[in-house]
Amino acid sequence: MKKRVGILTSGGDCPGLNATIRGAAKALYQRMGDKVEIVGVLNGYDGLINGNYREMDPSEFSGILTVGGTILGTKRTPFKKMRVIEEDNVDKVKAMKKTYKEAKLDCLLCLGGNGTHKTANLLSQEGLNIIGLPKTIDNDIYGTDVTFGFHTAVDIATEVIDRIHTTAGSHSRVMCIEIMGNKAGWLTLYSGIAGGADIILIPEHPYDIEKVAAAVEKRAKAGKNFSILAVAEGAYSVEESKMKRKEWTAKRAEAGYTTATNRIAAQVEQMTGAETRICVPGHMQRGGSPCAYDRVLATQFGSYAAGLVADEHYGVTVAMVNRHVTCNPLVDVAGKSRLVPDDCDMLNVARAMGISLG
Ligand code: F6P
């Protein structure tokens, strides 16, 4: 009996998706030879809902180790809408189960982040054979020490900080660099440390603008003519932390700000007299070839997933725990996230280095 294995990539892309697809496919062919067929579901759960899939040829998994993005395409299909019947009158869960059956899948590999894992768990509870694989530059999936895509994004954001250093020094400016990460500050924390940022602001630690300005002034008094702020896209202030999210996002919008970075730059300029500038590398952090670390991790995760398929071990997601590849039940992971804890080693490193956390 041939096994038909579906693969989809869902949510925001990241470097290492193709490397993981390749890792799983090559390890599946290695184990099962012509006893396995791989079906690519296009554009994530949207493809599963709309019956958009195709059989893949083994040759399609060659030459993609270093390629950014995803050969399968991806889309954000919010979990909270999965059970909602919208104007198109489509019962999405029913449609996904129908496609799974029509495509004669024995199992489905779902590569994605937190949202993807919630839907993966839903499908698993609906009786489908699902295996998750943790991707995201945010590194915030519960139960795994690392996700593929994270270290590449750290490298890219670090290079941004490095390059900003020289222009900051030339112009004696305070530079505020907005790093991706809406709820989790891992990327800002790691790239901030790797790039030698002076101030690191993350969503898990609401900032006090007085402390930020004081840190800039302290450096100026010590004769440093510039400062570098690594600000997570989702950073918010102590005052905002006392309000409901909806409330402070509305207030910000009223004031003409979407993220905190612009406001921090304006406030620091006003409070310290230093000239400030903003840099938003944005989606560059998710683009291009995966770094060597992510290629290795993607290959480890992909080949482990092939073993799970062979063992028919479903309802789980692949994880790295204490440097060992393992898996966690989807039900334990879905709906949770892994944020930077206050006693995190890397936060303590930042504190020990005199980096201001605001
Ligand atoms: O989850 C990864 C991520 O890059 C976040 O850091 C960021 O907030 C979000 O995706 C951006 O999403 P989009 O690509 O949909 O704008």
Coordinates of C-alpha atoms and ligand atoms in Angstrom, one line a residue:
M1 CA 0.0 0.0 0.0
K2 CA 1.3 3.4 -1.0
K3 CA 1.2 6.2 1.6
R4 CA 0.0 9.6 0.5
V5 CA 1.5 12.4 2.5
G6 CA 0.2 15.9 2.2
I7 CA 2.3 19.0 2.9
L8 CA 1.2 22.6 3.4
T9 CA 2.8 25.8 4.6
S10 CA 0.6 28.3 6.4
G11 CA 0.9 31.8 8.0
G12 CA 3.7 34.2 7.4
D13 CA 6.6 32.7 5.5
C14 CA 10.2 32.4 6.8
P15 CA 13.5 31.2 5.5
G16 CA 13.8 27.4 6.0
L17 CA 10.3 26.4 4.9
N18 CA 11.6 24.9 1.6
A19 CA 14.6 23.3 3.5
T20 CA 12.1 21.6 5.8
I21 CA 9.8 20.5 3.0
R22 CA 12.9 19.0 1.3
G23 CA 14.1 17.4 4.5
A24 CA 10.7 15.6 5.0
A25 CA 10.4 14.6 1.3
K26 CA 13.9 13.3 0.8
A27 CA 13.7 11.3 4.1
L28 CA 10.3 9.9 3.1
Y29 CA 11.6 8.8 -0.3
Q30 CA 14.7 7.4 1.4
R31 CA 12.6 5.3 3.8
M32 CA 9.7 4.3 1.6
G33 CA 11.0 4.6 -2.0
D34 CA 8.0 4.4 -4.4
K35 CA 5.7 3.4 -1.6
V36 CA 5.2 7.1 -0.8
E37 CA 3.5 9.9 -2.8
I38 CA 3.7 13.5 -1.8
V39 CA 0.8 15.9 -2.4
G40 CA 1.4 19.6 -2.1
V41 CA -1.5 21.6 -0.7
L42 CA -1.1 25.1 -2.1
N43 CA -1.3 28.4 -0.1
G44 CA -1.8 26.8 3.3
Y45 CA -5.2 26.0 4.7
D46 CA -6.8 28.0 2.0
G47 CA -5.7 25.3 -0.5
L48 CA -7.2 22.7 1.8
I49 CA -10.5 24.5 2.0
N50 CA -10.6 25.1 -1.8
G51 CA -9.3 21.8 -3.0
N52 CA -6.1 23.4 -4.4
Y53 CA -3.5 20.7 -4.3
R54 CA -1.3 18.7 -6.7
E55 CA 0.9 15.6 -6.7
M56 CA 4.5 16.5 -6.5
D57 CA 7.4 15.0 -8.4
P58 CA 10.4 13.9 -6.4
S59 CA 12.6 16.3 -8.6
E60 CA 10.7 19.3 -7.2
F61 CA 12.4 18.7 -3.8
S62 CA 15.9 19.1 -5.2
G63 CA 17.6 22.4 -5.3
I64 CA 15.4 24.1 -2.7
L65 CA 17.5 23.8 0.4
T66 CA 18.9 27.3 0.0
V67 CA 15.8 28.9 -1.5
G68 CA 13.8 31.4 0.6
G69 CA 10.0 31.5 0.8
T70 CA 7.9 28.4 0.1
I71 CA 7.4 26.5 -3.1
L72 CA 3.9 25.6 -1.9
G73 CA 2.8 29.2 -1.3
T74 CA 1.3 30.4 1.9
K75 CA -1.6 32.4 3.2
R76 CA -2.9 33.6 6.6
T77 CA -6.2 31.9 7.2
P78 CA -7.1 32.9 10.7
F79 CA -8.0 30.1 13.2
K80 CA -10.8 32.2 14.7
K81 CA -12.6 32.1 11.4
M82 CA -12.3 28.4 10.8
R83 CA -15.6 27.5 12.4
V84 CA -17.3 30.7 11.2
I85 CA -19.5 30.5 8.1
E86 CA -18.9 33.7 6.1
E87 CA -20.6 35.3 3.1
D88 CA -19.3 32.5 0.8
N89 CA -21.3 30.0 2.8
V90 CA -18.4 27.6 3.0
D91 CA -18.1 25.3 6.0
K92 CA -14.3 25.5 6.2
V93 CA -13.7 22.6 8.5
K94 CA -16.0 20.3 6.4
A95 CA -14.3 21.5 3.2
M96 CA -10.8 20.8 4.6
K97 CA -11.9 17.2 5.6
K98 CA -13.4 16.8 2.2
T99 CA -10.2 17.8 0.4
Y100 CA -8.1 15.5 2.7
K101 CA -10.4 12.6 1.7
E102 CA -10.6 13.5 -2.0
A103 CA -6.8 13.7 -2.2
K104 CA -6.7 10.3 -0.5
L105 CA -4.2 11.6 2.1
D106 CA -2.9 9.2 4.8
C107 CA -1.6 12.2 6.7
L108 CA -0.8 15.9 6.4
L109 CA 2.3 17.8 7.5
C110 CA 1.4 21.4 8.5
L111 CA 4.4 23.8 8.6
G112 CA 3.6 26.9 10.5
G113 CA 3.5 29.1 13.6
N114 CA 1.0 29.5 16.4
G115 CA -2.1 30.0 14.2
T116 CA -1.2 27.1 12.0
H117 CA -0.8 24.9 15.1
K118 CA -4.3 25.8 16.4
T119 CA -5.9 24.7 13.1
A120 CA -3.6 21.7 13.0
N121 CA -4.9 20.7 16.4
L122 CA -8.5 21.3 15.3
L123 CA -8.0 19.0 12.2
S124 CA -6.4 16.4 14.4
Q125 CA -9.3 16.5 16.8
E126 CA -11.6 16.1 13.8
G127 CA -9.9 12.8 13.1
L128 CA -7.3 13.7 10.5
N129 CA -3.7 12.4 10.8
I130 CA -1.7 15.6 11.4
I131 CA 2.0 16.3 12.1
G132 CA 3.0 19.9 12.8
L133 CA 6.4 21.5 12.1
P134 CA 7.3 24.7 14.0
K135 CA 8.4 27.6 11.8
T136 CA 8.5 31.3 12.7
I137 CA 11.0 34.1 12.9
D138 CA 9.3 35.0 16.2
N139 CA 10.6 31.8 17.9
D140 CA 7.4 31.7 20.1
I141 CA 6.0 28.2 19.6
Y142 CA 5.3 26.5 22.9
G143 CA 7.3 23.4 23.7
T144 CA 10.3 23.9 21.4
D145 CA 13.5 25.7 22.3
V146 CA 13.8 26.9 18.7
T147 CA 11.8 27.2 15.5
F148 CA 13.3 27.2 12.0
G149 CA 13.5 30.7 10.5
F150 CA 14.5 32.4 13.8
H151 CA 18.3 32.3 13.4
T152 CA 18.2 33.5 9.9
A153 CA 16.1 36.5 11.0
V154 CA 18.5 37.1 13.9
D155 CA 21.4 37.2 11.3
I156 CA 19.5 39.7 9.1
A157 CA 18.4 42.0 12.0
T158 CA 21.9 41.8 13.4
E159 CA 23.4 43.0 10.1
V160 CA 20.9 45.9 10.0
I161 CA 22.0 46.9 13.5
D162 CA 25.7 46.6 12.4
R163 CA 25.2 48.8 9.4
I164 CA 23.1 51.4 11.4
H165 CA 26.0 51.6 13.9
T166 CA 28.4 53.3 11.4
T167 CA 25.9 55.9 10.2
A168 CA 24.7 56.5 13.8
G169 CA 28.3 57.3 14.7
S170 CA 29.0 59.5 11.7
H171 CA 26.0 61.7 12.4
S172 CA 25.9 61.5 16.2
R173 CA 22.4 60.3 16.1
V174 CA 20.1 58.1 18.2
M175 CA 18.8 55.3 15.8
C176 CA 15.6 53.4 16.6
I177 CA 15.5 50.1 14.7
E178 CA 12.1 48.3 14.6
I179 CA 12.6 44.6 14.7
M180 CA 9.7 42.1 13.9
G181 CA 7.8 40.5 16.7
N182 CA 4.4 41.5 17.7
K183 CA 4.0 39.6 21.0
A184 CA 7.4 37.9 21.4
G185 CA 10.7 39.8 21.8
W186 CA 13.1 36.9 21.1
L187 CA 14.2 38.3 17.7
T188 CA 14.8 41.8 19.1
L189 CA 16.6 40.4 22.2
Y190 CA 19.0 38.1 20.2
S191 CA 19.7 40.5 17.4
G192 CA 20.0 43.4 19.9
I193 CA 22.7 41.5 21.8
A194 CA 24.4 40.2 18.7
G195 CA 24.4 43.7 17.2
G196 CA 25.5 45.5 20.4
A197 CA 22.4 47.6 20.8
D198 CA 22.4 50.0 23.8
I199 CA 18.7 49.8 24.6
I200 CA 16.5 46.8 23.9
L201 CA 12.7 47.1 24.2
I202 CA 10.5 44.0 24.0
P203 CA 6.7 43.4 24.4
E204 CA 7.2 41.2 27.4
H205 CA 8.8 44.1 29.3
P206 CA 6.8 47.3 29.0
Y207 CA 9.2 50.3 28.7
D208 CA 9.3 53.5 30.7
I209 CA 10.3 56.3 28.4
E210 CA 12.0 58.2 31.2
K211 CA 14.4 55.2 31.6
V212 CA 15.0 55.1 27.8
A213 CA 15.8 58.8 27.7
A214 CA 18.0 58.4 30.8
A215 CA 20.0 55.6 29.1
V216 CA 20.6 57.8 26.1
E217 CA 21.7 60.7 28.3
K218 CA 24.0 58.4 30.3
R219 CA 25.8 57.4 27.2
A220 CA 26.1 61.0 26.0
K221 CA 27.6 62.0 29.3
A222 CA 30.1 59.1 29.0
G223 CA 31.2 60.7 25.7
K224 CA 29.3 58.3 23.3
N225 CA 28.0 60.3 20.4
F226 CA 25.3 57.9 19.3
S227 CA 22.9 55.3 20.7
I228 CA 21.2 52.3 19.1
L229 CA 17.7 51.2 20.2
A230 CA 16.4 47.8 19.1
V231 CA 12.7 48.1 19.5
A232 CA 10.3 45.2 19.0
E233 CA 7.4 45.9 16.7
G234 CA 5.1 45.0 19.5
A235 CA 6.8 47.0 22.3
Y236 CA 4.5 49.1 24.4
S237 CA 4.9 51.5 27.3
V238 CA 4.2 51.0 31.1
E239 CA 1.2 53.4 30.7
E240 CA -0.2 51.3 27.9
S241 CA 0.3 48.1 29.9
K242 CA -2.3 49.4 32.3
M243 CA -4.9 49.6 29.6
K244 CA -6.7 47.0 27.5
R245 CA -4.9 46.3 24.2
K246 CA -7.8 47.7 22.2
E247 CA -7.8 50.9 24.2
W248 CA -4.1 51.7 23.7
T249 CA -4.0 50.7 20.0
A250 CA -6.9 53.1 19.4
K251 CA -5.1 55.9 21.3
R252 CA -2.0 55.3 19.3
A253 CA -3.9 55.4 16.0
E254 CA -5.4 58.7 17.1
A255 CA -2.0 60.1 17.7
G256 CA -0.9 58.9 14.3
Y257 CA 1.4 56.0 15.4
T258 CA 1.0 52.3 14.6
T259 CA 4.1 50.9 16.3
A260 CA 5.9 52.4 19.3
T261 CA 9.1 53.1 17.4
N262 CA 8.1 56.4 15.9
R263 CA 6.7 57.7 19.2
I264 CA 9.9 56.6 21.1
A265 CA 12.1 58.4 18.5
A266 CA 10.0 61.6 18.9
Q267 CA 9.9 61.4 22.7
V268 CA 13.7 60.7 23.0
E269 CA 14.5 63.6 20.6
Q270 CA 12.3 65.9 22.7
M271 CA 13.6 64.7 26.1
T272 CA 17.3 64.5 25.3
G273 CA 17.8 67.0 22.4
A274 CA 19.5 64.2 20.4
E275 CA 18.7 63.9 16.7
T276 CA 16.8 60.6 16.1
R277 CA 16.1 58.5 13.1
I278 CA 14.0 55.3 12.5
C279 CA 14.9 52.2 10.5
V280 CA 12.2 49.5 9.8
P281 CA 13.8 46.5 8.0
G282 CA 10.3 44.8 8.0
H283 CA 9.8 41.8 5.7
M284 CA 13.5 41.8 4.8
Q285 CA 13.8 39.8 8.0
R286 CA 11.7 37.0 6.5
G287 CA 13.2 36.9 3.1
G288 CA 16.0 35.1 1.3
S289 CA 18.1 32.1 1.9
P290 CA 18.1 30.3 5.3
C291 CA 21.4 30.5 7.3
A292 CA 23.4 27.3 7.9
Y293 CA 21.8 26.8 11.4
D294 CA 18.3 26.9 9.9
R295 CA 19.2 24.6 7.1
V296 CA 20.5 22.0 9.6
L297 CA 17.5 22.5 11.9
A298 CA 15.0 22.3 9.0
T299 CA 16.7 19.0 7.8
Q300 CA 16.6 17.6 11.3
F301 CA 12.9 18.5 11.7
G302 CA 11.9 17.4 8.3
S303 CA 13.6 14.0 8.5
Y304 CA 12.2 13.5 12.0
A305 CA 8.7 14.2 10.6
A306 CA 9.3 11.4 8.0
G307 CA 10.0 9.0 10.9
L308 CA 6.7 10.0 12.5
V309 CA 4.9 9.3 9.2
A310 CA 6.6 5.9 8.9
D311 CA 5.6 5.1 12.5
E312 CA 2.1 6.6 12.0
H313 CA 2.6 8.8 15.0
Y314 CA 0.2 11.6 14.4
G315 CA -1.4 14.4 16.4
V316 CA 2.0 15.8 17.3
T317 CA 4.4 18.6 16.4
V318 CA 8.1 18.3 16.0
A319 CA 10.2 20.1 18.6
M320 CA 13.8 20.7 19.8
V321 CA 14.1 20.2 23.5
N322 CA 17.5 20.4 25.2
R323 CA 19.2 19.8 21.9
H324 CA 17.2 16.7 21.0
V325 CA 14.6 16.5 18.3
T326 CA 11.4 15.2 19.7
C327 CA 7.7 15.8 19.4
N328 CA 4.9 17.2 21.6
P329 CA 1.1 16.5 21.4
L330 CA -0.6 19.2 19.3
V331 CA -3.2 19.5 22.0
D332 CA -0.5 20.6 24.5
V333 CA 0.9 23.2 22.1
A334 CA -2.1 24.7 20.4
G335 CA -3.3 28.0 21.8
K336 CA -0.1 28.6 23.9
S337 CA 3.0 30.6 23.0
R338 CA 6.5 30.9 24.4
L339 CA 7.3 34.4 25.3
V340 CA 10.5 35.8 26.9
P341 CA 10.3 35.1 30.6
D342 CA 11.6 37.7 33.0
D343 CA 14.3 35.3 34.3
C344 CA 15.4 34.4 30.8
D345 CA 19.2 33.8 30.6
M346 CA 19.5 36.2 27.6
L347 CA 17.7 39.0 29.5
N348 CA 20.1 38.5 32.4
V349 CA 23.0 38.7 29.9
A350 CA 21.6 42.0 28.6
R351 CA 21.3 43.3 32.2
A352 CA 24.8 42.2 33.0
M353 CA 26.1 44.1 30.0
G354 CA 24.4 47.3 31.1
I355 CA 22.0 47.3 28.2
S356 CA 18.9 49.2 29.1
L357 CA 15.6 47.3 28.9
G358 CA 13.6 50.5 29.4
Ligands
F6P1 O1 4.9 35.9 12.7 C1 6.0 36.4 12.0 C2 5.8 37.9 11.7 O2 6.8 38.3 10.8 C3 5.7 38.8 12.9 O3 6.9 39.0 13.5 C4 5.0 40.0 12.3 O4 4.4 40.7 13.3 C5 4.1 39.4 11.3 O5 4.6 38.2 11.0 C6 3.9 40.2 10.1 O6 2.9 39.6 9.3 P1 2.5 40.0 7.8 O7 3.5 39.3 6.9 O8 1.2 39.3 7.6 O9 2.5 41.4 7.7

